[in-house]
PDB file of C-alpha atoms in Angstrom:
ATOM      1  CA  UNK T 426       8.973  12.256  28.536  1.00 35.00           C
ATOM      2  CA  UNK T 427       5.863  12.177  26.734  1.00 42.00           C
ATOM      3  CA  UNK T 428       4.452  13.960  23.680  1.00 46.00           C
ATOM      4  CA  UNK T 429       1.277  15.325  24.301  1.00 45.00           C
ATOM      5  CA  UNK T 430      -1.301  15.920  21.531  1.00 48.00           C
ATOM      6  CA  UNK T 431      -4.756  17.749  22.634  1.00 47.00           C
ATOM      7  CA  UNK T 432      -8.060  18.517  20.989  1.00 45.00           C
ATOM      8  CA  UNK T 433      -9.175  22.052  21.349  1.00 42.00           C
ATOM      9  CA  UNK T 434     -12.509  23.229  22.359  1.00 42.00           C
ATOM     10  CA  UNK T 435     -13.089  24.145  19.000  1.00 40.00           C
ATOM     11  CA  UNK T 436     -12.516  20.644  17.798  1.00 43.00           C
ATOM     12  CA  UNK T 437      -9.264  21.385  16.139  1.00 40.00           C
ATOM     13  CA  UNK T 438      -6.100  18.930  17.088  1.00 41.00           C
ATOM     14  CA  UNK T 439      -3.118  21.072  18.249  1.00 39.00           C
ATOM     15  CA  UNK T 440       0.343  20.321  19.080  1.00 41.00           C
ATOM     16  CA  UNK T 441       2.690  23.407  19.393  1.00 37.00           C
ATOM     17  CA  UNK T 442       0.786  25.301  17.221  1.00 38.00           C
ATOM     18  CA  UNK T 443       0.059  22.963  14.226  1.00 41.00           C
ATOM     19  CA  UNK T 444      -3.332  21.079  13.206  1.00 44.00           C
ATOM     20  CA  UNK T 445      -3.752  17.924  12.179  1.00 45.00           C
ATOM     21  CA  UNK T 446      -6.721  16.486  10.805  1.00 54.00           C
ATOM     22  CA  UNK T 447      -8.554  13.319  12.033  1.00 58.00           C
ATOM     23  CA  UNK T 448      -8.218  10.368   9.875  1.00 79.00           C
ATOM     24  CA  UNK T 449     -10.065   7.965  12.377  1.00 88.00           C
ATOM     25  CA  UNK T 450     -13.858   8.933  13.678  1.00 89.00           C
ATOM     26  CA  UNK T 451     -13.044   7.007  16.332  1.00 91.00           C
ATOM     27  CA  UNK T 452     -10.992   4.581  18.361  1.00 94.00           C
ATOM     28  CA  UNK T 453     -13.069   1.935  16.922  1.00 94.00           C
ATOM     29  CA  UNK T 454     -12.808   3.131  13.587  1.00 94.00           C
ATOM     30  CA  UNK T 455      -8.977   2.996  13.859  1.00 95.00           C
ATOM     31  CA  UNK T 456      -9.430  -0.923  15.538  1.00 95.00           C
ATOM     32  CA  UNK T 457     -10.730  -2.089  12.512  1.00 95.00           C
ATOM     33  CA  UNK T 458      -7.433  -1.140  10.858  1.00 95.00           C
ATOM     34  CA  UNK T 459      -5.051  -3.879  12.848  1.00 96.00           C
ATOM     35  CA  UNK T 460      -2.872  -5.762  10.885  1.00 96.00           C
ATOM     36  CA  UNK T 461      -3.153  -2.713   8.078  1.00 95.00           C
ATOM     37  CA  UNK T 462      -0.618  -0.487   5.828  1.00 95.00           C
ATOM     38  CA  UNK T 463      -1.980   2.868   7.244  1.00 94.00           C
ATOM     39  CA  UNK T 464       0.508   4.681   4.485  1.00 93.00           C
ATOM     40  CA  UNK T 465       3.427   7.098   4.254  1.00 95.00           C
ATOM     41  CA  UNK T 466       3.272  10.264   5.693  1.00 95.00           C
ATOM     42  CA  UNK T 467       4.790  13.506   3.533  1.00 96.00           C
ATOM     43  CA  UNK T 468       8.581  14.126   3.526  1.00 97.00           C
ATOM     44  CA  UNK T 469      10.448  16.379   5.801  1.00 97.00           C
ATOM     45  CA  UNK T 470      13.977  17.548   4.435  1.00 98.00           C
ATOM     46  CA  UNK T 471      17.317  16.736   6.586  1.00 98.00           C
ATOM     47  CA  UNK T 472      19.184  19.660   5.921  1.00 98.00           C
ATOM     48  CA  UNK T 473      22.169  20.697   7.586  1.00 98.00           C
ATOM     49  CA  UNK T 474      20.631  23.462   9.594  1.00 98.00           C
ATOM     50  CA  UNK T 475      18.380  20.754  11.210  1.00 98.00           C
ATOM     51  CA  UNK T 476      21.071  18.354  12.204  1.00 98.00           C
ATOM     52  CA  UNK T 477      23.266  21.175  13.812  1.00 98.00           C
ATOM     53  CA  UNK T 478      19.881  22.143  15.721  1.00 98.00           C
ATOM     54  CA  UNK T 479      19.644  18.468  16.745  1.00 97.00           C
ATOM     55  CA  UNK T 480      23.427  18.559  17.832  1.00 97.00           C
ATOM     56  CA  UNK T 481      23.065  22.015  19.593  1.00 97.00           C
ATOM     57  CA  UNK T 482      19.866  20.084  21.492  1.00 97.00           C
ATOM     58  CA  UNK T 483      21.520  16.713  22.449  1.00 96.00           C
ATOM     59  CA  UNK T 484      25.025  18.238  22.666  1.00 96.00           C
ATOM     60  CA  UNK T 485      26.229  15.377  20.148  1.00 95.00           C
ATOM     61  CA  UNK T 486      28.311  17.621  18.104  1.00 96.00           C
ATOM     62  CA  UNK T 487      30.211  14.461  16.447  1.00 97.00           C
ATOM     63  CA  UNK T 488      32.389  15.401  13.314  1.00 97.00           C
ATOM     64  CA  UNK T 489      30.436  13.179  10.734  1.00 97.00           C
ATOM     65  CA  UNK T 490      27.002  15.050  11.687  1.00 97.00           C
ATOM     66  CA  UNK T 491      27.830  18.615  12.173  1.00 98.00           C
ATOM     67  CA  UNK T 492      31.140  18.892   9.869  1.00 98.00           C
ATOM     68  CA  UNK T 493      30.207  18.480   6.378  1.00 98.00           C
ATOM     69  CA  UNK T 494      33.996  18.901   4.755  1.00 98.00           C
ATOM     70  CA  UNK T 495      35.747  16.547   7.314  1.00 98.00           C
ATOM     71  CA  UNK T 496      32.974  14.078   6.316  1.00 97.00           C
ATOM     72  CA  UNK T 497      32.827  14.154   2.977  1.00 97.00           C
ATOM     73  CA  UNK T 498      36.522  13.596   2.979  1.00 97.00           C
ATOM     74  CA  UNK T 499      37.211  11.116   6.259  1.00 97.00           C
ATOM     75  CA  UNK T 500      33.487   9.653   6.731  1.00 96.00           C
ATOM     76  CA  UNK T 501      32.418   6.282   5.227  1.00 96.00           C
ATOM     77  CA  UNK T 502      28.987   7.796   3.682  1.00 95.00           C
ATOM     78  CA  UNK T 503      30.665  10.803   1.545  1.00 95.00           C
ATOM     79  CA  UNK T 504      29.491  13.797   3.197  1.00 97.00           C
ATOM     80  CA  UNK T 505      27.502  14.157   6.978  1.00 98.00           C
ATOM     81  CA  UNK T 506      24.651  11.788   7.951  1.00 98.00           C
ATOM     82  CA  UNK T 507      21.652  12.953  10.495  1.00 98.00           C
ATOM     83  CA  UNK T 508      21.746  11.484  14.280  1.00 97.00           C
ATOM     84  CA  UNK T 509      19.635   8.524  14.186  1.00 96.00           C
ATOM     85  CA  UNK T 510      17.928   9.672  17.188  1.00 97.00           C
ATOM     86  CA  UNK T 511      17.026  12.828  15.001  1.00 97.00           C
ATOM     87  CA  UNK T 512      15.426  10.504  12.329  1.00 97.00           C
ATOM     88  CA  UNK T 513      13.684   8.765  15.137  1.00 96.00           C
ATOM     89  CA  UNK T 514      12.414  11.728  16.920  1.00 96.00           C
ATOM     90  CA  UNK T 515      10.364  12.476  13.618  1.00 97.00           C
ATOM     91  CA  UNK T 516       8.094   9.261  14.560  1.00 96.00           C
ATOM     92  CA  UNK T 517       5.836  11.889  15.808  1.00 92.00           C
ATOM     93  CA  UNK T 518       5.225  14.215  13.149  1.00 94.00           C
ATOM     94  CA  UNK T 519       5.052  11.383  10.784  1.00 96.00           C
ATOM     95  CA  UNK T 520       2.431   9.903  12.831  1.00 94.00           C
ATOM     96  CA  UNK T 521       0.430  13.005  12.924  1.00 91.00           C
ATOM     97  CA  UNK T 522       0.725  13.160   8.981  1.00 92.00           C
ATOM     98  CA  UNK T 523       0.033   9.644   8.156  1.00 92.00           C
ATOM     99  CA  UNK T 524      -2.833   8.808  10.749  1.00 90.00           C
ATOM    100  CA  UNK T 525      -4.053  11.997  12.215  1.00 87.00           C
ATOM    101  CA  UNK T 526      -6.064  12.260  15.511  1.00 83.00           C
ATOM    102  CA  UNK T 527      -8.542   9.817  16.335  1.00 88.00           C
ATOM    103  CA  UNK T 528     -11.782  11.603  16.631  1.00 85.00           C
ATOM    104  CA  UNK T 529     -13.035  10.582  19.869  1.00 87.00           C
ATOM    105  CA  UNK T 530      -9.955  10.683  21.695  1.00 89.00           C
ATOM    106  CA  UNK T 531      -8.835  13.988  23.514  1.00 88.00           C
ATOM    107  CA  UNK T 532      -5.357  13.491  23.960  1.00 89.00           C
ATOM    108  CA  UNK T 533      -2.785  11.353  22.205  1.00 90.00           C
ATOM    109  CA  UNK T 534       0.091  10.629  24.565  1.00 92.00           C
ATOM    110  CA  UNK T 535       3.917   9.203  22.793  1.00 93.00           C
ATOM    111  CA  UNK T 536       4.135   6.030  25.705  1.00 94.00           C
ATOM    112  CA  UNK T 537       7.578   4.890  23.742  1.00 95.00           C
ATOM    113  CA  UNK T 538       9.061   2.909  21.354  1.00 96.00           C
ATOM    114  CA  UNK T 539      10.161  -1.101  21.013  1.00 94.00           C
ATOM    115  CA  UNK T 540      12.605  -2.837  19.048  1.00 93.00           C
ATOM    116  CA  UNK T 541      14.407   0.308  17.691  1.00 97.00           C
ATOM    117  CA  UNK T 542      17.254  -0.530  14.800  1.00 97.00           C
ATOM    118  CA  UNK T 543      18.710   2.327  12.209  1.00 97.00           C
ATOM    119  CA  UNK T 544      19.334  -0.050   9.369  1.00 97.00           C
ATOM    120  CA  UNK T 545      20.676   2.764   6.934  1.00 96.00           C
ATOM    121  CA  UNK T 546      21.989   6.515   7.365  1.00 96.00           C
ATOM    122  CA  UNK T 547      20.359   9.649   6.236  1.00 97.00           C
ATOM    123  CA  UNK T 548      22.301  11.709   4.472  1.00 97.00           C
ATOM    124  CA  UNK T 549      22.487  15.400   4.764  1.00 98.00           C
ATOM    125  CA  UNK T 550      20.305  16.831   1.903  1.00 97.00           C
ATOM    126  CA  UNK T 551      17.816  13.758   1.971  1.00 97.00           C
ATOM    127  CA  UNK T 552      14.848  13.733   2.638  1.00 98.00           C
ATOM    128  CA  UNK T 553      12.713  11.434   5.404  1.00 98.00           C
ATOM    129  CA  UNK T 554       9.215  10.222   5.899  1.00 97.00           C
ATOM    130  CA  UNK T 555       7.447   7.545   7.810  1.00 97.00           C
ATOM    131  CA  UNK T 556       5.308   4.312   6.725  1.00 97.00           C
ATOM    132  CA  UNK T 557       2.823   2.871   9.347  1.00 96.00           C
ATOM    133  CA  UNK T 558       1.439  -0.306   9.835  1.00 97.00           C
ATOM    134  CA  UNK T 559      -1.227  -0.598  12.779  1.00 97.00           C
ATOM    135  CA  UNK T 560      -0.287  -3.902  15.000  1.00 98.00           C
ATOM    136  CA  UNK T 561      -2.632  -3.775  17.725  1.00 98.00           C
ATOM    137  CA  UNK T 562      -5.188  -1.708  19.560  1.00 97.00           C
ATOM    138  CA  UNK T 563      -5.553  -2.646  22.863  1.00 97.00           C
ATOM    139  CA  UNK T 564      -8.501  -0.813  25.676  1.00 95.00           C
ATOM    140  CA  UNK T 565      -7.313   0.929  28.473  1.00 95.00           C
ATOM    141  CA  UNK T 566      -9.104   2.302  31.616  1.00 92.00           C
ATOM    142  CA  UNK T 567      -9.836   5.517  29.644  1.00 91.00           C
ATOM    143  CA  UNK T 568      -9.015   4.725  26.184  1.00 94.00           C
ATOM    144  CA  UNK T 569      -6.808   2.689  24.096  1.00 96.00           C
ATOM    145  CA  UNK T 570      -2.889   2.095  23.440  1.00 97.00           C
ATOM    146  CA  UNK T 571      -2.095   1.593  19.950  1.00 97.00           C
ATOM    147  CA  UNK T 572       1.527  -0.523  18.680  1.00 98.00           C
ATOM    148  CA  UNK T 573       2.124   0.991  15.113  1.00 98.00           C
ATOM    149  CA  UNK T 574       5.049  -0.940  13.347  1.00 98.00           C
ATOM    150  CA  UNK T 575       7.024   2.062  12.055  1.00 97.00           C
ATOM    151  CA  UNK T 576       9.541   2.251   9.067  1.00 97.00           C
ATOM    152  CA  UNK T 577      11.557   5.719   8.108  1.00 98.00           C
ATOM    153  CA  UNK T 578      12.159   5.828   4.442  1.00 97.00           C
ATOM    154  CA  UNK T 579      14.914   8.308   2.918  1.00 97.00           C
ATOM    155  CA  UNK T 580      13.966   9.306  -0.502  1.00 96.00           C
ATOM    156  CA  UNK T 581      16.957   8.407  -2.241  1.00 95.00           C
ATOM    157  CA  UNK T 582      16.803   4.697  -0.543  1.00 90.00           C
ATOM    158  CA  UNK T 583      13.546   2.771  -1.876  1.00 88.00           C
ATOM    159  CA  UNK T 584      15.565  -0.580  -1.189  1.00 94.00           C
ATOM    160  CA  UNK T 585      15.895  -0.424   2.642  1.00 96.00           C
ATOM    161  CA  UNK T 586      14.508   1.692   5.414  1.00 97.00           C
ATOM    162  CA  UNK T 587      16.755   3.781   7.210  1.00 97.00           C
ATOM    163  CA  UNK T 588      14.752   3.203  10.693  1.00 97.00           C
ATOM    164  CA  UNK T 589      12.566   0.682  11.656  1.00 98.00           C
ATOM    165  CA  UNK T 590      10.695   0.773  15.287  1.00 98.00           C
ATOM    166  CA  UNK T 591       7.428  -0.086  17.027  1.00 98.00           C
ATOM    167  CA  UNK T 592       5.982   3.118  18.628  1.00 97.00           C
ATOM    168  CA  UNK T 593       3.482   2.786  21.425  1.00 97.00           C
ATOM    169  CA  UNK T 594       1.058   5.606  21.554  1.00 96.00           C
ATOM    170  CA  UNK T 595      -2.092   5.768  24.383  1.00 96.00           C
ATOM    171  CA  UNK T 596      -5.214   7.605  23.041  1.00 95.00           C
ATOM    172  CA  UNK T 597      -7.037   9.104  25.872  1.00 95.00           C
ATOM    173  CA  UNK T 598     -10.656   9.778  26.335  1.00 89.00           C
ATOM    174  CA  UNK T 599     -12.331  12.969  28.616  1.00 80.00           C
ATOM    175  CA  UNK T 600     -13.068  11.344  31.947  1.00 71.00           C
ATOM    176  CA  UNK T 601     -16.859  13.021  31.511  1.00 62.00           C
TER     177      UNK T 601
END
């Protein structure tokens, strides 16, 4: 499944009714950032409702995520933790916030992930954000494909990230 972000005719970038800014005017402007740290996204709250909603969506109701009392009593982390894949799924909104839409691309397609590792737990009640570094930007037939190094950090743990991955994004230009 792909996540797709499209530019609407009025020039606004929209995905599921939300708008993102354009930090880079063009793919060439983005290309100039290869090898550079692009900074952090805003934090997203990881509350029990978000975790339970993810459990409902994925049919993963393991008690360490969805039963706060038992997780506090019997779990290894002193309380419930977010699913690793919940943290991973937030890479797209983190990328949209930190990098935004590239000005001359009409569509952004999430191609997939490379080298995913879950490093430390994300406790329910914490906040998570993404940090991005552009590793590469290669030309494709109708645009370019970027690889970003992504680190997801909790607000409570500045020693090591919760998740490390490479996110592969295809930027498409209109065929006109």
